[in-house]
XYZ file of C-alpha atoms in Angstrom:
182
model
C 4.534 -36.838 -34.388
C 5.570 -37.328 -30.761
C 9.059 -36.113 -29.895
C 11.784 -38.524 -28.885
C 12.849 -38.553 -25.257
C 16.236 -37.121 -26.296
C 14.508 -34.262 -28.128
C 12.413 -33.525 -25.056
C 15.456 -33.625 -22.815
C 17.451 -31.333 -25.120
C 14.731 -28.722 -25.457
C 13.947 -28.607 -21.736
C 17.648 -28.601 -20.853
C 18.058 -25.560 -23.105
C 15.051 -23.917 -21.464
C 16.496 -24.606 -18.013
C 19.939 -23.382 -19.049
C 19.031 -20.106 -20.689
C 16.072 -18.837 -18.715
C 16.939 -16.589 -15.822
C 14.213 -15.568 -13.416
C 12.351 -18.759 -12.641
C 8.962 -20.122 -13.574
C 7.114 -17.224 -15.149
C 10.199 -16.213 -17.123
C 10.348 -19.728 -18.593
C 6.748 -19.838 -19.820
C 7.271 -17.829 -23.050
C 10.306 -19.930 -23.984
C 8.488 -23.181 -23.215
C 5.548 -22.003 -25.321
C 7.752 -21.030 -28.255
C 9.821 -24.210 -28.188
C 6.850 -26.553 -27.856
C 4.545 -24.880 -30.365
C 7.176 -24.271 -33.071
C 7.874 -28.006 -33.059
C 4.118 -28.791 -33.109
C 4.471 -30.906 -29.996
C 1.480 -29.203 -28.372
C -1.029 -26.666 -29.645
C -1.312 -23.126 -28.330
C -4.707 -24.100 -26.895
C -3.235 -26.931 -24.785
C -0.502 -24.900 -23.117
C -2.755 -22.604 -20.986
C -4.406 -25.712 -19.534
C -0.999 -27.152 -18.675
C 0.075 -23.856 -17.074
C -3.144 -23.661 -15.028
C -2.655 -27.242 -13.866
C 1.004 -26.531 -13.032
C 0.024 -23.482 -10.970
C -2.417 -25.519 -8.927
C 0.161 -28.191 -8.087
C 2.686 -27.701 -5.291
C 6.241 -27.022 -6.369
C 8.168 -24.884 -8.796
C 6.042 -23.597 -11.682
C 8.586 -24.206 -14.449
C 9.262 -27.754 -13.275
C 5.530 -28.447 -12.996
C 4.942 -27.130 -16.532
C 7.781 -29.307 -17.807
C 6.382 -32.365 -16.041
C 2.827 -31.867 -17.294
C 3.970 -31.049 -20.837
C 6.296 -34.062 -20.877
C 3.502 -36.275 -19.603
C 1.102 -34.980 -22.246
C 3.638 -35.677 -25.005
C 5.245 -38.960 -23.876
C 3.625 -40.168 -20.668
C 5.568 -40.937 -17.491
C 8.920 -41.202 -19.295
C 8.326 -37.814 -20.921
C 7.482 -36.260 -17.564
C 10.671 -37.628 -16.001
C 12.873 -36.545 -18.920
C 11.467 -32.999 -19.103
C 11.757 -32.610 -15.331
C 15.399 -33.697 -15.353
C 16.130 -31.529 -18.391
C 14.665 -28.457 -16.687
C 16.353 -28.967 -13.317
C 19.792 -30.232 -14.344
C 21.240 -26.911 -15.595
C 20.330 -25.142 -12.342
C 21.804 -28.032 -10.379
C 25.115 -27.788 -12.257
C 25.213 -23.998 -11.979
C 24.562 -24.111 -8.220
C 27.173 -26.848 -7.817
C 29.714 -24.701 -9.646
C 28.848 -21.615 -7.613
C 29.117 -23.583 -4.359
C 32.500 -24.990 -5.365
C 33.870 -21.618 -6.432
C 32.203 -19.617 -3.670
C 33.717 -21.730 -0.898
C 37.153 -20.504 -2.009
C 36.086 -16.848 -1.874
C 33.615 -16.732 1.019
C 36.080 -14.796 3.199
C 36.891 -12.294 0.432
C 35.743 -8.845 1.580
C 34.542 -7.895 -1.909
C 32.375 -11.021 -2.197
C 31.021 -10.487 1.333
C 30.162 -6.868 0.447
C 28.413 -7.948 -2.763
C 26.201 -10.392 -0.859
C 25.453 -7.797 1.834
C 24.386 -5.430 -0.944
C 22.202 -8.084 -2.572
C 20.232 -8.853 0.614
C 18.061 -5.704 0.625
C 17.349 -6.162 -3.075
C 16.182 -9.730 -2.491
C 13.941 -8.520 0.327
C 12.464 -5.916 -2.038
C 11.958 -8.518 -4.774
C 9.995 -10.643 -2.320
C 8.146 -7.733 -0.683
C 6.965 -5.991 -3.879
C 4.724 -8.805 -5.162
C 3.546 -9.426 -1.608
C 2.435 -5.804 -1.211
C 0.785 -5.835 -4.643
C -1.066 -9.039 -3.771
C -2.214 -7.504 -0.464
C -3.494 -4.389 -2.268
C -5.500 -6.445 -4.749
C -6.848 -8.969 -2.235
C -7.529 -6.815 0.798
C -10.775 -4.967 0.132
C -11.968 -4.566 3.726
C -10.634 -3.347 7.041
C -10.862 -6.907 8.405
C -8.686 -8.240 5.566
C -6.009 -5.615 6.285
C -6.243 -6.341 10.011
C -5.702 -10.054 9.338
C -2.749 -9.302 7.065
C -1.011 -7.059 9.605
C -1.807 -9.491 12.447
C -0.334 -12.399 10.485
C 2.837 -10.417 9.734
C 3.249 -9.458 13.389
C 2.550 -13.022 14.569
C 4.973 -14.680 12.153
C 7.757 -12.082 11.837
C 7.903 -10.565 15.303
C 6.259 -13.014 17.686
C 7.786 -15.991 15.852
C 4.519 -17.934 15.768
C 4.541 -20.721 13.207
C 2.712 -19.819 9.967
C 0.910 -23.160 10.268
C -0.745 -22.006 13.509
C -1.618 -18.619 11.999
C -3.234 -20.251 8.953
C -5.050 -22.780 11.115
C -6.374 -19.974 13.377
C -7.617 -17.971 10.393
C -9.343 -21.031 8.904
C -11.078 -21.791 12.211
C -12.060 -18.131 12.596
C -13.472 -18.018 9.062
C -15.516 -21.173 9.647
C -16.890 -19.812 12.941
C -17.799 -16.463 11.345
C -19.407 -18.237 8.402
C -21.476 -20.461 10.694
C -22.470 -17.471 12.816
C -23.555 -15.486 9.741
C -25.441 -18.529 8.409
C -27.418 -18.956 11.638
C -28.031 -15.249 11.902
C -29.346 -15.117 8.329
C -31.848 -17.925 8.993
C -33.479 -16.066 11.896
């Protein structure tokens, strides 16, 4: 039986409220909540996750939208999206309201200064791991380092860097194709 819109909202609100860590941290909870209620089968969820990963945007919100759509159409997609996002919205609103009163507090300022390097590490670690797995040749490493230098130090827009790499790849591919035909 298809869930009611209120049931969908409640479950996805709970998921949004109690999952810390973003999209991938939400997946196990989404899976458990949806499958224990027999709203979707365990075979359907990997397809939804794959589709959500291919769409632009936040993974957890995309999963909620696609799952909601699968269960109740457009209304289900809207309700699950709102249910997933609303808790974060309220939490950020509360933090912004409270933080504005304490933004000059030296302890709060010190806490945020201490958090900055950790956030950089949390972003850098998966980036380095992805580079290790994807960069199998000297050229790939050279492109990676060149892109970092161009974007971070020379302040060249990432759009131009990506566009340059795409053009370069097409030219190399065409050159190799012509060379192989000779």
